[in-house]
CSV table of C-alpha atoms in Angstrom, one decimal:
chain,number,residue,atom,x,y,z
O,786,UNK,CA,13.1,-10.1,-5.3
O,787,UNK,CA,14.6,-7.7,-2.8
O,788,UNK,CA,13.7,-4.4,-1.3
O,789,UNK,CA,16.5,-2.5,0.6
O,790,UNK,CA,16.4,-1.9,4.3
O,791,UNK,CA,15.7,1.7,3.5
O,792,UNK,CA,12.0,1.0,2.8
O,793,UNK,CA,11.4,-0.2,6.4
O,794,UNK,CA,13.3,2.7,7.8
O,795,UNK,CA,11.6,5.2,5.6
O,796,UNK,CA,8.0,4.0,6.3
O,797,UNK,CA,8.7,4.0,10.1
O,798,UNK,CA,10.3,7.5,9.9
O,799,UNK,CA,7.3,8.9,8.0
O,800,UNK,CA,4.9,7.3,10.5
O,801,UNK,CA,6.9,8.9,13.3
O,802,UNK,CA,6.8,12.3,11.6
O,803,UNK,CA,3.1,12.0,11.5
O,804,UNK,CA,3.1,12.5,15.3
O,805,UNK,CA,4.7,15.9,15.2
O,806,UNK,CA,2.7,19.0,16.2
O,807,UNK,CA,2.1,21.9,13.9
O,808,UNK,CA,5.4,23.6,13.0
O,809,UNK,CA,7.5,20.9,14.7
O,810,UNK,CA,10.4,19.0,13.0
O,811,UNK,CA,12.6,16.1,14.0
O,812,UNK,CA,16.3,15.9,13.2
O,813,UNK,CA,17.6,12.9,11.2
O,814,UNK,CA,19.7,12.0,14.3
O,815,UNK,CA,16.6,11.8,16.4
O,816,UNK,CA,14.8,9.7,13.8
O,817,UNK,CA,17.8,7.4,13.6
O,818,UNK,CA,18.1,7.1,17.4
O,819,UNK,CA,14.4,6.2,17.8
O,820,UNK,CA,14.7,3.5,15.2
O,821,UNK,CA,18.1,2.3,16.2
O,822,UNK,CA,19.6,2.8,12.8
O,823,UNK,CA,22.6,4.6,11.3
O,824,UNK,CA,22.0,8.4,10.9
O,825,UNK,CA,24.1,8.6,7.7
O,826,UNK,CA,22.2,5.8,6.1
O,827,UNK,CA,18.8,7.2,7.2
O,828,UNK,CA,19.8,10.6,5.8
O,829,UNK,CA,20.1,9.1,2.3
O,830,UNK,CA,16.5,7.8,2.6
O,831,UNK,CA,15.2,11.1,4.1
O,832,UNK,CA,16.7,12.9,1.1
O,833,UNK,CA,14.9,10.5,-1.2
O,834,UNK,CA,11.7,11.2,0.6
O,835,UNK,CA,12.3,14.9,0.3
O,836,UNK,CA,13.0,14.6,-3.4
O,837,UNK,CA,9.7,12.8,-3.8
O,838,UNK,CA,7.8,15.5,-2.0
O,839,UNK,CA,6.9,13.3,0.9
O,840,UNK,CA,8.8,15.2,3.6
O,841,UNK,CA,10.0,18.8,3.8
O,842,UNK,CA,13.4,19.7,5.0
O,843,UNK,CA,13.7,22.7,7.3
O,844,UNK,CA,17.3,24.0,7.2
O,845,UNK,CA,19.3,25.5,10.0
O,846,UNK,CA,20.5,24.5,13.5
O,847,UNK,CA,16.9,24.0,14.7
O,848,UNK,CA,15.9,22.4,11.4
O,849,UNK,CA,14.8,18.9,10.6
O,850,UNK,CA,12.1,17.0,8.8
O,851,UNK,CA,8.4,17.1,8.7
O,852,UNK,CA,5.7,15.7,6.5
O,853,UNK,CA,5.1,17.6,3.3
O,854,UNK,CA,1.5,16.4,3.0
O,855,UNK,CA,-1.3,14.8,4.9
O,856,UNK,CA,-0.8,11.2,6.0
O,857,UNK,CA,-3.9,10.2,3.9
O,858,UNK,CA,-2.0,11.4,0.9
O,859,UNK,CA,1.1,9.3,1.5
O,860,UNK,CA,0.8,5.7,0.4
O,861,UNK,CA,3.3,2.9,1.0
O,862,UNK,CA,3.8,2.9,-2.8
O,863,UNK,CA,4.9,6.5,-2.7
O,864,UNK,CA,7.5,5.6,-0.1
O,865,UNK,CA,8.7,2.5,-1.8
O,866,UNK,CA,9.1,4.3,-5.2
O,867,UNK,CA,10.9,7.2,-3.5
O,868,UNK,CA,13.4,5.0,-1.8
O,869,UNK,CA,13.8,2.2,-4.4
O,870,UNK,CA,13.3,4.3,-7.5
O,871,UNK,CA,10.6,4.0,-10.1
O,872,UNK,CA,12.1,1.2,-12.2
O,873,UNK,CA,10.2,-2.0,-12.3
O,874,UNK,CA,11.7,-4.9,-10.4
O,875,UNK,CA,11.7,-7.0,-13.6
O,876,UNK,CA,14.0,-5.4,-16.2
O,877,UNK,CA,13.6,-6.9,-19.7
O,878,UNK,CA,17.0,-6.9,-21.4
O,879,UNK,CA,15.4,-8.2,-24.6
O,880,UNK,CA,17.4,-11.4,-24.6
O,881,UNK,CA,14.9,-12.7,-27.2
O,882,UNK,CA,16.7,-10.4,-29.7
O,883,UNK,CA,20.2,-11.9,-29.0
O,884,UNK,CA,21.8,-15.1,-30.0
O,885,UNK,CA,22.4,-16.6,-33.4
O,886,UNK,CA,20.2,-16.2,-36.5
O,887,UNK,CA,18.4,-13.1,-35.3
O,888,UNK,CA,14.9,-12.2,-36.6
O,889,UNK,CA,14.0,-8.9,-38.3
O,890,UNK,CA,12.9,-6.0,-36.0
O,891,UNK,CA,9.3,-6.4,-37.0
O,892,UNK,CA,9.1,-9.4,-34.6
O,893,UNK,CA,9.9,-7.2,-31.7
O,894,UNK,CA,7.5,-4.4,-32.0
O,895,UNK,CA,5.3,-5.8,-29.2
O,896,UNK,CA,6.8,-6.3,-25.7
O,897,UNK,CA,8.0,-9.8,-25.0
O,898,UNK,CA,5.2,-12.0,-23.5
O,899,UNK,CA,7.4,-12.7,-20.5
O,900,UNK,CA,8.1,-9.1,-19.8
O,901,UNK,CA,4.4,-8.3,-20.2
O,902,UNK,CA,3.4,-11.0,-17.6
O,903,UNK,CA,6.1,-9.9,-15.1
O,904,UNK,CA,5.1,-6.3,-15.4
O,905,UNK,CA,1.4,-7.1,-15.0
O,906,UNK,CA,2.2,-8.7,-11.7
O,907,UNK,CA,4.1,-5.6,-10.6
O,908,UNK,CA,1.2,-3.4,-11.5
O,909,UNK,CA,-0.9,-5.5,-9.2
O,910,UNK,CA,1.7,-5.2,-6.4
O,911,UNK,CA,1.9,-1.5,-6.8
O,912,UNK,CA,-1.8,-1.1,-6.8
O,913,UNK,CA,-2.0,-3.0,-3.5
O,914,UNK,CA,0.7,-0.8,-2.0
O,915,UNK,CA,-1.1,2.3,-3.1
O,916,UNK,CA,-4.2,1.2,-1.2
O,917,UNK,CA,-2.5,1.6,2.2
O,918,UNK,CA,-1.7,5.1,3.4
O,919,UNK,CA,0.4,6.3,6.4
O,920,UNK,CA,-2.9,7.3,7.9
O,921,UNK,CA,-4.0,3.7,7.7
O,922,UNK,CA,-0.8,2.5,9.3
O,923,UNK,CA,-1.0,5.0,12.2
O,924,UNK,CA,-4.7,4.1,12.7
O,925,UNK,CA,-3.9,0.3,12.8
O,926,UNK,CA,-1.1,1.0,15.2
O,927,UNK,CA,-3.5,3.0,17.5
O,928,UNK,CA,-6.1,0.3,17.3
O,929,UNK,CA,-3.6,-2.3,18.6
O,930,UNK,CA,-2.2,-0.1,21.3
O,931,UNK,CA,-3.2,0.0,24.9
O,932,UNK,CA,-1.5,3.3,25.3
O,933,UNK,CA,2.1,2.1,25.8
O,934,UNK,CA,3.2,2.6,22.2
O,935,UNK,CA,1.7,6.1,22.0
O,936,UNK,CA,3.2,7.1,25.4
O,937,UNK,CA,6.7,6.0,24.3
O,938,UNK,CA,6.4,8.0,21.0
O,939,UNK,CA,5.0,11.0,22.7
O,940,UNK,CA,7.7,11.0,25.4
O,941,UNK,CA,10.3,10.8,22.6
O,942,UNK,CA,8.8,13.7,20.6
O,943,UNK,CA,8.5,15.7,23.8
O,944,UNK,CA,12.2,15.6,24.2
O,945,UNK,CA,13.3,15.7,20.5
O,946,UNK,CA,10.7,17.8,18.6
O,947,UNK,CA,12.1,21.1,17.5
O,948,UNK,CA,9.4,23.8,17.6
O,949,UNK,CA,11.4,26.8,16.4
O,950,UNK,CA,11.1,25.8,12.8
O,951,UNK,CA,8.7,27.6,10.6
H,1438,UNK,CA,12.6,-3.5,-5.7
H,1439,UNK,CA,14.9,-5.5,-7.8
H,1440,UNK,CA,14.8,-8.9,-9.5
H,1441,UNK,CA,18.1,-10.3,-10.8
H,1442,UNK,CA,18.8,-10.8,-14.5
H,1443,UNK,CA,18.6,-14.5,-13.8
H,1444,UNK,CA,14.8,-14.4,-13.7
H,1445,UNK,CA,14.6,-13.3,-17.3
H,1446,UNK,CA,17.2,-15.9,-18.4
H,1447,UNK,CA,15.5,-18.7,-16.5
H,1448,UNK,CA,12.0,-18.0,-17.9
H,1449,UNK,CA,13.4,-17.8,-21.4
H,1450,UNK,CA,15.3,-21.0,-20.9
H,1451,UNK,CA,12.4,-22.9,-19.5
H,1452,UNK,CA,10.3,-21.6,-22.5
H,1453,UNK,CA,13.0,-22.9,-24.9
H,1454,UNK,CA,13.1,-26.3,-23.2
H,1455,UNK,CA,9.4,-26.5,-23.7
H,1456,UNK,CA,10.1,-27.0,-27.4
H,1457,UNK,CA,12.2,-30.1,-27.0
H,1458,UNK,CA,11.0,-33.4,-28.3
H,1459,UNK,CA,10.5,-36.4,-26.1
H,1460,UNK,CA,13.8,-37.6,-24.6
H,1461,UNK,CA,15.6,-34.6,-26.0
H,1462,UNK,CA,17.9,-32.3,-23.9
H,1463,UNK,CA,19.7,-29.0,-24.4
H,1464,UNK,CA,23.1,-28.2,-23.0
H,1465,UNK,CA,23.6,-25.1,-20.9
H,1466,UNK,CA,26.0,-23.9,-23.5
H,1467,UNK,CA,23.3,-24.1,-26.2
H,1468,UNK,CA,20.8,-22.3,-24.0
H,1469,UNK,CA,23.3,-19.6,-23.3
H,1470,UNK,CA,24.2,-19.2,-27.0
H,1471,UNK,CA,20.6,-18.9,-28.0
H,1472,UNK,CA,19.9,-16.2,-25.4
H,1473,UNK,CA,23.3,-14.5,-25.9
H,1474,UNK,CA,24.2,-14.8,-22.2
H,1475,UNK,CA,27.1,-16.1,-20.2
H,1476,UNK,CA,27.1,-19.9,-19.8
H,1477,UNK,CA,28.6,-19.9,-16.3
H,1478,UNK,CA,26.0,-17.4,-15.1
H,1479,UNK,CA,23.2,-19.3,-16.7
H,1480,UNK,CA,24.4,-22.6,-15.2
H,1481,UNK,CA,23.8,-21.1,-11.7
H,1482,UNK,CA,20.2,-20.4,-12.6
H,1483,UNK,CA,19.7,-23.8,-14.3
H,1484,UNK,CA,21.0,-25.4,-11.0
H,1485,UNK,CA,18.4,-23.4,-9.1
H,1486,UNK,CA,15.7,-24.5,-11.5
H,1487,UNK,CA,16.9,-28.1,-11.0
H,1488,UNK,CA,16.9,-27.8,-7.3
H,1489,UNK,CA,13.3,-26.5,-7.4
H,1490,UNK,CA,12.2,-29.5,-9.5
H,1491,UNK,CA,11.4,-27.4,-12.6
H,1492,UNK,CA,14.1,-28.9,-14.9
H,1493,UNK,CA,15.9,-32.3,-14.8
H,1494,UNK,CA,19.6,-32.6,-15.4
H,1495,UNK,CA,20.7,-35.5,-17.6
H,1496,UNK,CA,24.4,-36.1,-16.8
H,1497,UNK,CA,27.1,-37.2,-19.3
H,1498,UNK,CA,28.7,-36.0,-22.5
H,1499,UNK,CA,25.3,-36.2,-24.3
H,1500,UNK,CA,23.5,-34.8,-21.3
H,1501,UNK,CA,21.8,-31.5,-20.7
H,1502,UNK,CA,18.5,-30.1,-19.4
H,1503,UNK,CA,14.9,-30.8,-20.0
H,1504,UNK,CA,11.7,-29.9,-18.3
H,1505,UNK,CA,10.8,-31.9,-15.2
H,1506,UNK,CA,7.1,-31.4,-15.6
H,1507,UNK,CA,4.4,-30.2,-18.0
H,1508,UNK,CA,4.5,-26.5,-19.0
H,1509,UNK,CA,1.0,-26.1,-17.5
H,1510,UNK,CA,2.5,-27.0,-14.1
H,1511,UNK,CA,5.3,-24.4,-14.2
H,1512,UNK,CA,4.3,-20.9,-13.2
H,1513,UNK,CA,6.2,-17.7,-13.5
H,1514,UNK,CA,6.1,-17.7,-9.6
H,1515,UNK,CA,7.8,-21.1,-9.5
H,1516,UNK,CA,10.7,-19.8,-11.6
H,1517,UNK,CA,11.0,-16.5,-9.7
H,1518,UNK,CA,11.1,-18.3,-6.3
H,1519,UNK,CA,13.6,-20.9,-7.7
H,1520,UNK,CA,16.0,-18.2,-8.9
H,1521,UNK,CA,15.5,-15.5,-6.3
H,1522,UNK,CA,14.8,-17.6,-3.3
H,1523,UNK,CA,11.6,-17.9,-1.2
H,1524,UNK,CA,12.2,-14.9,1.1
H,1525,UNK,CA,9.8,-12.0,0.8
H,1526,UNK,CA,11.2,-8.8,-0.8
H,1527,UNK,CA,10.3,-6.9,2.3
H,1528,UNK,CA,12.2,-8.0,5.3
H,1529,UNK,CA,11.1,-6.7,8.6
H,1530,UNK,CA,14.0,-6.2,10.9
H,1531,UNK,CA,11.7,-5.2,13.7
H,1532,UNK,CA,13.2,-1.7,14.0
H,1533,UNK,CA,10.1,-0.9,16.1
H,1534,UNK,CA,11.8,-2.8,18.9
H,1535,UNK,CA,15.0,-0.8,18.8
H,1536,UNK,CA,15.9,2.6,20.1
H,1537,UNK,CA,15.6,4.2,23.5
H,1538,UNK,CA,13.0,3.4,26.2
H,1539,UNK,CA,12.0,0.0,24.8
H,1540,UNK,CA,8.5,-1.4,25.4
H,1541,UNK,CA,7.9,-4.8,26.9
H,1542,UNK,CA,7.7,-7.8,24.6
H,1543,UNK,CA,3.9,-8.0,24.9
H,1544,UNK,CA,3.7,-5.1,22.5
H,1545,UNK,CA,5.3,-7.1,19.8
H,1546,UNK,CA,3.4,-10.3,19.7
H,1547,UNK,CA,1.6,-9.2,16.5
H,1548,UNK,CA,3.5,-8.4,13.3
H,1549,UNK,CA,4.2,-4.8,12.8
H,1550,UNK,CA,1.4,-3.1,10.8
H,1551,UNK,CA,4.0,-2.0,8.2
H,1552,UNK,CA,5.3,-5.5,7.7
H,1553,UNK,CA,1.8,-6.8,7.4
H,1554,UNK,CA,0.8,-4.3,4.7
H,1555,UNK,CA,4.1,-4.9,2.8
H,1556,UNK,CA,3.7,-8.7,2.9
H,1557,UNK,CA,0.0,-8.5,1.9
H,1558,UNK,CA,1.1,-6.7,-1.3
H,1559,UNK,CA,3.7,-9.4,-1.9
H,1560,UNK,CA,1.1,-12.1,-1.6
H,1561,UNK,CA,-1.0,-10.4,-4.3
H,1562,UNK,CA,2.1,-10.1,-6.5
H,1563,UNK,CA,2.9,-13.8,-6.1
H,1564,UNK,CA,-0.7,-14.8,-6.7
H,1565,UNK,CA,-0.6,-12.9,-10.0
H,1566,UNK,CA,2.7,-14.5,-11.0
H,1567,UNK,CA,1.2,-17.9,-10.1
H,1568,UNK,CA,-1.6,-17.3,-12.6
H,1569,UNK,CA,0.7,-17.4,-15.6
H,1570,UNK,CA,2.2,-20.7,-16.7
H,1571,UNK,CA,5.0,-21.4,-19.2
H,1572,UNK,CA,2.2,-23.0,-21.3
H,1573,UNK,CA,0.5,-19.6,-21.3
H,1574,UNK,CA,3.7,-17.8,-22.3
H,1575,UNK,CA,4.4,-20.3,-25.2
H,1576,UNK,CA,0.8,-20.0,-26.4
H,1577,UNK,CA,0.9,-16.2,-26.3
H,1578,UNK,CA,4.2,-16.3,-28.3
H,1579,UNK,CA,2.6,-18.6,-30.8
H,1580,UNK,CA,-0.4,-16.4,-31.1
H,1581,UNK,CA,1.8,-13.4,-32.0
H,1582,UNK,CA,4.0,-15.3,-34.4
H,1583,UNK,CA,3.7,-15.5,-38.2
H,1584,UNK,CA,6.0,-18.5,-38.2
H,1585,UNK,CA,9.3,-16.7,-38.1
H,1586,UNK,CA,9.9,-17.1,-34.3
H,1587,UNK,CA,8.9,-20.8,-34.4
H,1588,UNK,CA,11.1,-21.4,-37.4
H,1589,UNK,CA,14.1,-19.9,-35.7
H,1590,UNK,CA,13.6,-21.9,-32.5
H,1591,UNK,CA,13.0,-25.1,-34.4
H,1592,UNK,CA,16.2,-24.6,-36.5
H,1593,UNK,CA,18.2,-24.0,-33.4
H,1594,UNK,CA,16.8,-27.1,-31.7
H,1595,UNK,CA,17.4,-29.2,-34.9
H,1596,UNK,CA,21.1,-28.5,-34.6
H,1597,UNK,CA,21.4,-28.5,-30.8
H,1598,UNK,CA,19.0,-30.9,-29.3
H,1599,UNK,CA,20.7,-34.0,-28.0
H,1600,UNK,CA,18.5,-37.1,-28.5
H,1601,UNK,CA,20.7,-39.8,-26.9
H,1602,UNK,CA,19.6,-38.9,-23.4
H,1603,UNK,CA,17.1,-41.1,-21.6
């Protein structure tokens, strides 16, 4: 089972955007610099987050990204589904219906037992991811911080936050 | 999040091997034919199952595959990990430590909060997969069957099962 690198980048980026002041935005280049990742690759994930209604894009030379909703309303599941797509990890290709001496269609009206069990585990996984919000992540980070992490983030935002955006 | 096709093929193959009589084996070609999949591709997954101690390989011209343990002792998790590898789906590349103005190492002695939350969800996923055994899958299949599915499987095993193996 694999998740792309984009998930880590997207969750960190959303957490960073949580630190913006009202009306502030961050460019994709700034987000990429802060996380030491490729801007073009991150842009793809920011577009996915935008498509899912997690971030808003402010266009123009002073534009950038900001959160589209409160951090309490953005779960890790929202971000994973935005970046990875909504399809389940297990994709049943109905191999039970292939091969020699096939059975009539009435045997395949219910989902395959294997598919059902795999999808049940995925529902549990998703439910667990849905329990953690970006607000939780930011609060946990703050609880573990003696001030150094916040100071670094604030200094970076001080330099890179664009305030001219609506 | 993605699981390869091999997971579906491997779980179906293990379920099919559960129907063998004592001392019987099935060739990779027979398993591939029954499931309508490529033999060479299936072989790779059978080797992974063998490496994980889920199936035994009987060598020789009358050789093939059989289960290495009771169906109650083979969980869906065992098969997923055998085929997909043991690594977690979420791989933290510690992007929190990259970028400008890095913090001292003492800030990174605990796992990143994001990684911890992602891995917690994976533990829940794995625990759920561990709850379902191949015995459960076979029992569920039998419960939904009016005899047609069993008859098809038995007819195929009748023709393809190799009995000469130890």
